[in-house]
mmCIF file with all atom_site columns, C-alpha atoms in Angstrom:
data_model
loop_
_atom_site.group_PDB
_atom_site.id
_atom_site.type_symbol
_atom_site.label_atom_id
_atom_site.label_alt_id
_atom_site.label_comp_id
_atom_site.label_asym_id
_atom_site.label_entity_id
_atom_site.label_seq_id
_atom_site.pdbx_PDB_ins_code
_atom_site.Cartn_x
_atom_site.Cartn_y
_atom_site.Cartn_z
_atom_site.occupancy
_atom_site.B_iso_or_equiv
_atom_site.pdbx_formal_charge
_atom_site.auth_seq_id
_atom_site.auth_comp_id
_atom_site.auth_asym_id
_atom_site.auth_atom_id
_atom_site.pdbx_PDB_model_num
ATOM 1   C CA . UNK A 1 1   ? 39.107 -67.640 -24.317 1.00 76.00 ? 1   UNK A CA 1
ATOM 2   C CA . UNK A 1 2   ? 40.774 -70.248 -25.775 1.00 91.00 ? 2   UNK A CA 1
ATOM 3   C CA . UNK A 1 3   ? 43.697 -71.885 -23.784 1.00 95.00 ? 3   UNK A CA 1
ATOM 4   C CA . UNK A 1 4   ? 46.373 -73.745 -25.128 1.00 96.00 ? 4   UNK A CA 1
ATOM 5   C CA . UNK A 1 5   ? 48.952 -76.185 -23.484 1.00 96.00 ? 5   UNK A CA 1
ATOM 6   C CA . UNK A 1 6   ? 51.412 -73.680 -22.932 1.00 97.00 ? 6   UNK A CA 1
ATOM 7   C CA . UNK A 1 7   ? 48.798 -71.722 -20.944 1.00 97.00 ? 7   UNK A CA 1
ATOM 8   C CA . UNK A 1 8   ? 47.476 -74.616 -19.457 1.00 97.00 ? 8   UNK A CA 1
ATOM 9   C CA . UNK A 1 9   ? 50.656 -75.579 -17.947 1.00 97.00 ? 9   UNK A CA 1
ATOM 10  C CA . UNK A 1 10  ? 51.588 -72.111 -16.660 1.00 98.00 ? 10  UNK A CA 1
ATOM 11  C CA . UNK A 1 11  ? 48.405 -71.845 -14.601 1.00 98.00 ? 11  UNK A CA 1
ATOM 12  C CA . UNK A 1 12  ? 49.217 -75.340 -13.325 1.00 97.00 ? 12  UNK A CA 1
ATOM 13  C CA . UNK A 1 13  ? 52.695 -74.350 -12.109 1.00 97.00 ? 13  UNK A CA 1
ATOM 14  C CA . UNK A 1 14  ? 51.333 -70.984 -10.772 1.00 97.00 ? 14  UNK A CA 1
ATOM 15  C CA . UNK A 1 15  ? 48.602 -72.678 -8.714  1.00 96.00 ? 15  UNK A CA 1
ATOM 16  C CA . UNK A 1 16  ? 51.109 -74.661 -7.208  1.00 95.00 ? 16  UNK A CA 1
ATOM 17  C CA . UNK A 1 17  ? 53.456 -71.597 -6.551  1.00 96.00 ? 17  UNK A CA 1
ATOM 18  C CA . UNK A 1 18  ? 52.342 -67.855 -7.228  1.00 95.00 ? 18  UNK A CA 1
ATOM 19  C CA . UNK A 1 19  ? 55.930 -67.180 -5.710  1.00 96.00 ? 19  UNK A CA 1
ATOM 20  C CA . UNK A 1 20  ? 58.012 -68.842 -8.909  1.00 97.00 ? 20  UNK A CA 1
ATOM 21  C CA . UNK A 1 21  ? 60.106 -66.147 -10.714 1.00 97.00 ? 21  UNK A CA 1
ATOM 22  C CA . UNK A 1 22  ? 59.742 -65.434 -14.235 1.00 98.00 ? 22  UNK A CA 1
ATOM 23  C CA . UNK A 1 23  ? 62.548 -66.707 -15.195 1.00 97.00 ? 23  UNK A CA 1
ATOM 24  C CA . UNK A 1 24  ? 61.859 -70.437 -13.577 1.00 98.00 ? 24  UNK A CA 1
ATOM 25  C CA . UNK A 1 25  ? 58.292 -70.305 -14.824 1.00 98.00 ? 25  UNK A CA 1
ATOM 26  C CA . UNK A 1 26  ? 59.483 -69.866 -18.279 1.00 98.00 ? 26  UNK A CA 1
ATOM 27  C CA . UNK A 1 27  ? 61.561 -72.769 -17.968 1.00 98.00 ? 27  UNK A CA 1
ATOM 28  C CA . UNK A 1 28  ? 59.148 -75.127 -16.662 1.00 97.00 ? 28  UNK A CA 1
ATOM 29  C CA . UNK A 1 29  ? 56.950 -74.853 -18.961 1.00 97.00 ? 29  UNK A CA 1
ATOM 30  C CA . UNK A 1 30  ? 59.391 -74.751 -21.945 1.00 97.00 ? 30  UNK A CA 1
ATOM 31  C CA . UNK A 1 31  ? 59.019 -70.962 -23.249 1.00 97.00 ? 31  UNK A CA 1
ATOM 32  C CA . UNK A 1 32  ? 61.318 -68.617 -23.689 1.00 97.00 ? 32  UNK A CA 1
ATOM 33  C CA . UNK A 1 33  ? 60.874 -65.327 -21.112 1.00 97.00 ? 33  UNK A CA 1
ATOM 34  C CA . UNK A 1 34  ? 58.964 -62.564 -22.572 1.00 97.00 ? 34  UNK A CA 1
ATOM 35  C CA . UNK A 1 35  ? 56.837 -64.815 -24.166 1.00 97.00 ? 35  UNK A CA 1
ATOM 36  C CA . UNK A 1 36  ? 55.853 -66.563 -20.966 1.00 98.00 ? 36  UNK A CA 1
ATOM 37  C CA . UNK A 1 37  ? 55.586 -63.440 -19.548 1.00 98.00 ? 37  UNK A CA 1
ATOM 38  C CA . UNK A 1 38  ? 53.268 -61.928 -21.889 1.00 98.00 ? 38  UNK A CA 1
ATOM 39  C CA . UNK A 1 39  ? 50.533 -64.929 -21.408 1.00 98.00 ? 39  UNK A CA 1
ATOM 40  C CA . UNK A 1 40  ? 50.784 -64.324 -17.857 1.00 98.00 ? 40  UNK A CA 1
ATOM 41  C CA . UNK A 1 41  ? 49.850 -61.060 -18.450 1.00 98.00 ? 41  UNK A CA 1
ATOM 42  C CA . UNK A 1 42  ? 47.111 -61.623 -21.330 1.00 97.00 ? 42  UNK A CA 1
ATOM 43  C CA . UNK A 1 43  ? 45.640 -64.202 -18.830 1.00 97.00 ? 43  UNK A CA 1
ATOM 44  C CA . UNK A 1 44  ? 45.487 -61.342 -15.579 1.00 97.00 ? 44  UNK A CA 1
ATOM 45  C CA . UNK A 1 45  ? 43.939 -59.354 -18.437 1.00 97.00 ? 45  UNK A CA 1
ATOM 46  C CA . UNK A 1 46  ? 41.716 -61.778 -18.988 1.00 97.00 ? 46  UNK A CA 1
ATOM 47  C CA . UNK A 1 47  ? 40.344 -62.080 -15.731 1.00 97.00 ? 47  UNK A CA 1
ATOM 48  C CA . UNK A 1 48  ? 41.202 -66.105 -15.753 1.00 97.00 ? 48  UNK A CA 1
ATOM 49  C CA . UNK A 1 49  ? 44.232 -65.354 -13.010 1.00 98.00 ? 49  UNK A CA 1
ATOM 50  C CA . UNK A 1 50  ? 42.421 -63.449 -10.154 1.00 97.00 ? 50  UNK A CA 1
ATOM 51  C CA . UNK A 1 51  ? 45.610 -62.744 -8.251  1.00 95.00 ? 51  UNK A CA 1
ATOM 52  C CA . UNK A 1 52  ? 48.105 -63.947 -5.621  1.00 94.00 ? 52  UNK A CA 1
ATOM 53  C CA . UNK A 1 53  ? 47.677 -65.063 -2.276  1.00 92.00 ? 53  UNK A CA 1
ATOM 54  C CA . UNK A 1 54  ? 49.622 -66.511 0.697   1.00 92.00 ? 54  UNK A CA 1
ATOM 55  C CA . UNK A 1 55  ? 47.693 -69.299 2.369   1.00 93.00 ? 55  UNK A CA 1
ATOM 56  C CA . UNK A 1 56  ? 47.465 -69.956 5.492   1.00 95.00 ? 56  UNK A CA 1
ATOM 57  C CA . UNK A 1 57  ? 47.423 -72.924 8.248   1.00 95.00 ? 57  UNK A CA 1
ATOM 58  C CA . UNK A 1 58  ? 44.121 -72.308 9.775   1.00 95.00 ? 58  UNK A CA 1
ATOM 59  C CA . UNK A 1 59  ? 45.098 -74.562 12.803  1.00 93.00 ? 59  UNK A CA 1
ATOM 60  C CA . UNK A 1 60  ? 48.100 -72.712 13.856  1.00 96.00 ? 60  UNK A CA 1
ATOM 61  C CA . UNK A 1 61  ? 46.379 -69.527 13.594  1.00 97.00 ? 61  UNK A CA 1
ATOM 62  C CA . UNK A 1 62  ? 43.851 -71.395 16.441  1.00 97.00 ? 62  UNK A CA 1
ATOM 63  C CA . UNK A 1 63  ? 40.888 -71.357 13.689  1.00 97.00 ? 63  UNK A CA 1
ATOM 64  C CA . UNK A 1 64  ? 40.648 -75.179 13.984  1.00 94.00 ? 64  UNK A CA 1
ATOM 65  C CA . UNK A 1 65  ? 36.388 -74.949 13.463  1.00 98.00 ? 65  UNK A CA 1
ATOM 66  C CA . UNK A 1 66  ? 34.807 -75.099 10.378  1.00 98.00 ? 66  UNK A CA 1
ATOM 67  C CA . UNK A 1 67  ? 31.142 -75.064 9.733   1.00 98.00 ? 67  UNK A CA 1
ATOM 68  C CA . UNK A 1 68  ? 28.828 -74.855 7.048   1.00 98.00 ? 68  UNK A CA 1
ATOM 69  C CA . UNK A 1 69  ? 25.674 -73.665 7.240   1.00 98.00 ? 69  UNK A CA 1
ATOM 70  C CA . UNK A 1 70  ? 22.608 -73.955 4.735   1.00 98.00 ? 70  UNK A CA 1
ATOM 71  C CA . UNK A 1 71  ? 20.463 -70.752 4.847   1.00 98.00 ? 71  UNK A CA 1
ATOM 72  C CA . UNK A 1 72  ? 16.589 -70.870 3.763   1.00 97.00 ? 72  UNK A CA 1
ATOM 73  C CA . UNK A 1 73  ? 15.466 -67.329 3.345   1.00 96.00 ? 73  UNK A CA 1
ATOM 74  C CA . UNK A 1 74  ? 11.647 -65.978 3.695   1.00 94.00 ? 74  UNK A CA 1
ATOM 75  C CA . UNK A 1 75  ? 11.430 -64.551 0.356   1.00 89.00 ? 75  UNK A CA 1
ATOM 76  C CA . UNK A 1 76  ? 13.313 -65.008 -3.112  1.00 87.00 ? 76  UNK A CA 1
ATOM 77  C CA . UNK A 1 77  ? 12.704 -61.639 -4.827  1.00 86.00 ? 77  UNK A CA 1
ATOM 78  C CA . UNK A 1 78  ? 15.825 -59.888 -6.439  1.00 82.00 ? 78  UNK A CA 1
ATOM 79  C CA . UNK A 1 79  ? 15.998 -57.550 -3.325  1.00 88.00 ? 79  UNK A CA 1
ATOM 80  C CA . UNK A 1 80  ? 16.018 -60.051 -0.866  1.00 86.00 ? 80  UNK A CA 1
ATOM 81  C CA . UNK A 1 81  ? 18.518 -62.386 -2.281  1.00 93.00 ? 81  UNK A CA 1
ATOM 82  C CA . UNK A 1 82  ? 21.059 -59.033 -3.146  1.00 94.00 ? 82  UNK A CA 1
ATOM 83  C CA . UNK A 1 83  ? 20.629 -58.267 0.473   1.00 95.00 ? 83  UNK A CA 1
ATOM 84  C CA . UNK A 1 84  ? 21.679 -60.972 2.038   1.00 96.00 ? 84  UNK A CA 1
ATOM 85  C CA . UNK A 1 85  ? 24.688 -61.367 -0.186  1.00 96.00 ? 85  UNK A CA 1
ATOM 86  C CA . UNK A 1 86  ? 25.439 -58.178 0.615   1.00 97.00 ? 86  UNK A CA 1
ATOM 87  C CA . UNK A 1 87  ? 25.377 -59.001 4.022   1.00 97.00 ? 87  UNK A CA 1
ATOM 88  C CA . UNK A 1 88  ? 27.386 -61.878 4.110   1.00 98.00 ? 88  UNK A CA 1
ATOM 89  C CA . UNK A 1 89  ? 30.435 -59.592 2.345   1.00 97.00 ? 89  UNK A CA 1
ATOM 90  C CA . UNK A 1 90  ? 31.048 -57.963 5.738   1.00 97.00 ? 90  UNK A CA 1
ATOM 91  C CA . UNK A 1 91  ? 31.203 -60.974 8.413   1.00 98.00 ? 91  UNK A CA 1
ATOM 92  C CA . UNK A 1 92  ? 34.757 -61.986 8.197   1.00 98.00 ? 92  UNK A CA 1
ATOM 93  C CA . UNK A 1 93  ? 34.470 -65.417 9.480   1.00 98.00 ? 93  UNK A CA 1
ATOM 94  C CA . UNK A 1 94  ? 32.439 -66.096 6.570   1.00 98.00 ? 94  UNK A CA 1
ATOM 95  C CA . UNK A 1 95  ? 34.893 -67.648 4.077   1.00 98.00 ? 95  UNK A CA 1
ATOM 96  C CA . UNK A 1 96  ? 32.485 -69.068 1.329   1.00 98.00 ? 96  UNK A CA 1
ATOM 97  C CA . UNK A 1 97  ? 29.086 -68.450 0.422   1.00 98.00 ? 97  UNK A CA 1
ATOM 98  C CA . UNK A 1 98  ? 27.151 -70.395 -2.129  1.00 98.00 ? 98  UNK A CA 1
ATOM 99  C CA . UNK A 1 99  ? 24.099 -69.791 -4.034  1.00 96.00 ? 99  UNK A CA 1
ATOM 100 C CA . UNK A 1 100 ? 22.470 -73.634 -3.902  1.00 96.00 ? 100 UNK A CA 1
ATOM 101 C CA . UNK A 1 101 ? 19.799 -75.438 -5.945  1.00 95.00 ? 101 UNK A CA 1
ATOM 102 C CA . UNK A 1 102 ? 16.944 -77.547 -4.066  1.00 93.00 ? 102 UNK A CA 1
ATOM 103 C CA . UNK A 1 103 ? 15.397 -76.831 -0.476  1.00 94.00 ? 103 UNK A CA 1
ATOM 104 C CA . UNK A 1 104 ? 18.633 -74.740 0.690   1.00 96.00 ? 104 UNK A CA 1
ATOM 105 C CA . UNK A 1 105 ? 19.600 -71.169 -1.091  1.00 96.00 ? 105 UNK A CA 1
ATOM 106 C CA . UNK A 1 106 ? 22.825 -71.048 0.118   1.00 97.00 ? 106 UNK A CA 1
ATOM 107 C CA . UNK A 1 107 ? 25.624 -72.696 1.647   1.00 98.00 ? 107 UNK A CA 1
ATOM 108 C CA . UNK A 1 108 ? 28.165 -70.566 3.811   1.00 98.00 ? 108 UNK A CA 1
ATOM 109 C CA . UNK A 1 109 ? 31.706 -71.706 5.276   1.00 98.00 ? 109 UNK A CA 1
ATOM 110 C CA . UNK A 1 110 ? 32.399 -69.995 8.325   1.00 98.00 ? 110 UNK A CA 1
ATOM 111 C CA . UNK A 1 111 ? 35.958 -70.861 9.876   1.00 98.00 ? 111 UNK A CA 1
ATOM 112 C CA . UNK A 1 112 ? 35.841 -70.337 13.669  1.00 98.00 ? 112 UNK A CA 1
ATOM 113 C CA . UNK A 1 113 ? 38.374 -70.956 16.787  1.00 98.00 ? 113 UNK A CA 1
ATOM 114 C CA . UNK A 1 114 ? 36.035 -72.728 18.618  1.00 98.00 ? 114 UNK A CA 1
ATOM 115 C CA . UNK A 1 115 ? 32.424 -73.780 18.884  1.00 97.00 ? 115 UNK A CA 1
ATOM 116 C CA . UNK A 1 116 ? 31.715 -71.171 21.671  1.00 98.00 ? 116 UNK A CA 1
ATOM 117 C CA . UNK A 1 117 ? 32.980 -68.664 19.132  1.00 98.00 ? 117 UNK A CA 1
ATOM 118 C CA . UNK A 1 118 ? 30.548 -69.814 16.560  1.00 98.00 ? 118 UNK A CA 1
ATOM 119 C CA . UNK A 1 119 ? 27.632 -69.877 19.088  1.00 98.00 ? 119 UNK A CA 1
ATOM 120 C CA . UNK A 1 120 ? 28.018 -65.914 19.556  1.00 98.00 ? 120 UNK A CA 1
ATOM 121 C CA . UNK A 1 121 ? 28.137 -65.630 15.615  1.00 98.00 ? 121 UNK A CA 1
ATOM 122 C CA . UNK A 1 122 ? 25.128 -67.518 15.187  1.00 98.00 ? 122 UNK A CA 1
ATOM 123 C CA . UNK A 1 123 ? 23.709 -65.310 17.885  1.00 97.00 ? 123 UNK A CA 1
ATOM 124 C CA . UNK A 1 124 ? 24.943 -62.147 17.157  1.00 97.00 ? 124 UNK A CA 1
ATOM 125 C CA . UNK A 1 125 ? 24.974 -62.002 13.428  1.00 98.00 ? 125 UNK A CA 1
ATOM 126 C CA . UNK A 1 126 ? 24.307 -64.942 11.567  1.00 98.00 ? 126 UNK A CA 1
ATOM 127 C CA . UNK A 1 127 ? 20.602 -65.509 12.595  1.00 96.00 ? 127 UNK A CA 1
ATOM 128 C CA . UNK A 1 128 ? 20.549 -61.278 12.029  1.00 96.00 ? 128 UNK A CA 1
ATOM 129 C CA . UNK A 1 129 ? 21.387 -61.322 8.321   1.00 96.00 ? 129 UNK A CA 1
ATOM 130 C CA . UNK A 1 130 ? 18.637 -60.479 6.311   1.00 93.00 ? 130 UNK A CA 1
ATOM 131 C CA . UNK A 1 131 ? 15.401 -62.294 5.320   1.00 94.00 ? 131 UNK A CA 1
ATOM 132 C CA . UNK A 1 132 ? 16.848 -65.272 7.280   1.00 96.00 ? 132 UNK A CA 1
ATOM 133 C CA . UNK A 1 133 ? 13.798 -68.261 7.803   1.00 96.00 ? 133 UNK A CA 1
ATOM 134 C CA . UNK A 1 134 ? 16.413 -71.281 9.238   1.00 97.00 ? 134 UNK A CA 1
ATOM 135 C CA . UNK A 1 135 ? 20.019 -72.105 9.426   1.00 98.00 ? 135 UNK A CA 1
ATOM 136 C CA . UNK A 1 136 ? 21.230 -75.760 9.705   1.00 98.00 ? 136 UNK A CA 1
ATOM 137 C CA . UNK A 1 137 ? 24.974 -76.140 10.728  1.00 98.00 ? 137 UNK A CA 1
ATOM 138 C CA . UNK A 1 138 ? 27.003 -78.771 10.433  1.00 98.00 ? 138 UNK A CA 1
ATOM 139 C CA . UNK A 1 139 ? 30.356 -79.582 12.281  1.00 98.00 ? 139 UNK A CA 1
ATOM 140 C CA . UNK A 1 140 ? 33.560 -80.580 9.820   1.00 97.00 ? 140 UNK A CA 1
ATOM 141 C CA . UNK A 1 141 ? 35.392 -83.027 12.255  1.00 97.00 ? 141 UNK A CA 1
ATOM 142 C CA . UNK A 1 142 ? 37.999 -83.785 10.493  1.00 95.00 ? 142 UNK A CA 1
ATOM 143 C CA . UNK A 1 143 ? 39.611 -81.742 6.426   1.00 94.00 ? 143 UNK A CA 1
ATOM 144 C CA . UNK A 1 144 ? 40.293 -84.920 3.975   1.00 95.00 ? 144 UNK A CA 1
ATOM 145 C CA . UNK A 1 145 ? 41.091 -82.888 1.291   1.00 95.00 ? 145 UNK A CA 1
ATOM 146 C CA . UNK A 1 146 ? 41.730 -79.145 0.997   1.00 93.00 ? 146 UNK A CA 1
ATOM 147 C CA . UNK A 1 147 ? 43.448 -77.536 -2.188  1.00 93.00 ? 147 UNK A CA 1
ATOM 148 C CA . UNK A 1 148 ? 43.052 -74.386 -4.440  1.00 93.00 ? 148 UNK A CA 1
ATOM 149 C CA . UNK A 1 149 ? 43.938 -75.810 -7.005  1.00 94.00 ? 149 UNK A CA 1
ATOM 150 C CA . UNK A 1 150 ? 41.421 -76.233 -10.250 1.00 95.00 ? 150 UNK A CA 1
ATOM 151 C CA . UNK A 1 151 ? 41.735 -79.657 -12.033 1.00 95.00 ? 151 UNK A CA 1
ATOM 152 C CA . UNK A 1 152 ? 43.029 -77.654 -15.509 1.00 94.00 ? 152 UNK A CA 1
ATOM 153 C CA . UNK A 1 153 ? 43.224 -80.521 -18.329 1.00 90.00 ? 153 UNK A CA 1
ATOM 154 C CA . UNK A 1 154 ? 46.762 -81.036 -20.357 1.00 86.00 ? 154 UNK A CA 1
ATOM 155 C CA . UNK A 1 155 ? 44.800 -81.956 -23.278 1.00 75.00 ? 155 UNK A CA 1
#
């Protein structure tokens, strides 16, 4: 689908507050209501606007840990790889998984309270998902950056 800079601009504003009424969106973005409104719409129908979320201080909710993890599985058939993706669905402190080219086939995010807490998820379930041959974690010590918002072009 073809975007232009009216579009463009609405999913910039509406990354940056799914909250904004209508009526303000319009406005920023220089259309009149029901037009606005409509592209909104067209663009949910689309499938290029997923929906609306709140987000969420992780540190204030005492899930200061994040890991990621590359996963090497045993086998790479169809079944295998379905599995395990699968899998992953249903562990909630699994916030991200990636399929990955090279050595690794995947990289996961997993956002813990603490490194104890992550120790009994490796334990329990992580090293339990299937077809699993190795899992190296690594620590974040410290978020840079963190946004959800996609770098959409003015052109």
């Amino acid at each position: 689908m073809k975007l232009d800079k009216f579009d463009r601009e609405i999913l910039r504003v509406l990354q940056q507050d799914a909250t904004v009424s209508m009526a303000d969106l319009s406005q920023q973005v220089g259309l009149s209501h029901t037009p606005c409104w409509r592209r909104v719409k067209r663009m949910e129908a689309d499938g290029i606007i997923l929906g609306k979320v709140t987000l969420l201080n992780s540190k204030k909710l005492n899930l200061g840990v994040s890991v990621f993890i590359y996963v090497t599985l045993k086998n790479h058939d169809g079944d295998s790889l379905t599995d395990f993706e699968t899998a992953v669905q249903n562990i909630d402190e699994i916030v991200e998984c990636h399929t990955t080219s090279g050595e690794k086939d995947y990289l996961l995010k997993v956002i813990v309270e603490s490194i104890e807490e992550y120790e009994f998820l490796l334990k329990t379930k992580l090293t339990h998902l299937p077809l699993v041959d190795h899992l190296s974690s690594t620590f974040a010590l410290k978020q840079v950056k963190n946004t959800t918002e996609l770098p959409i072009k003015r052109q």
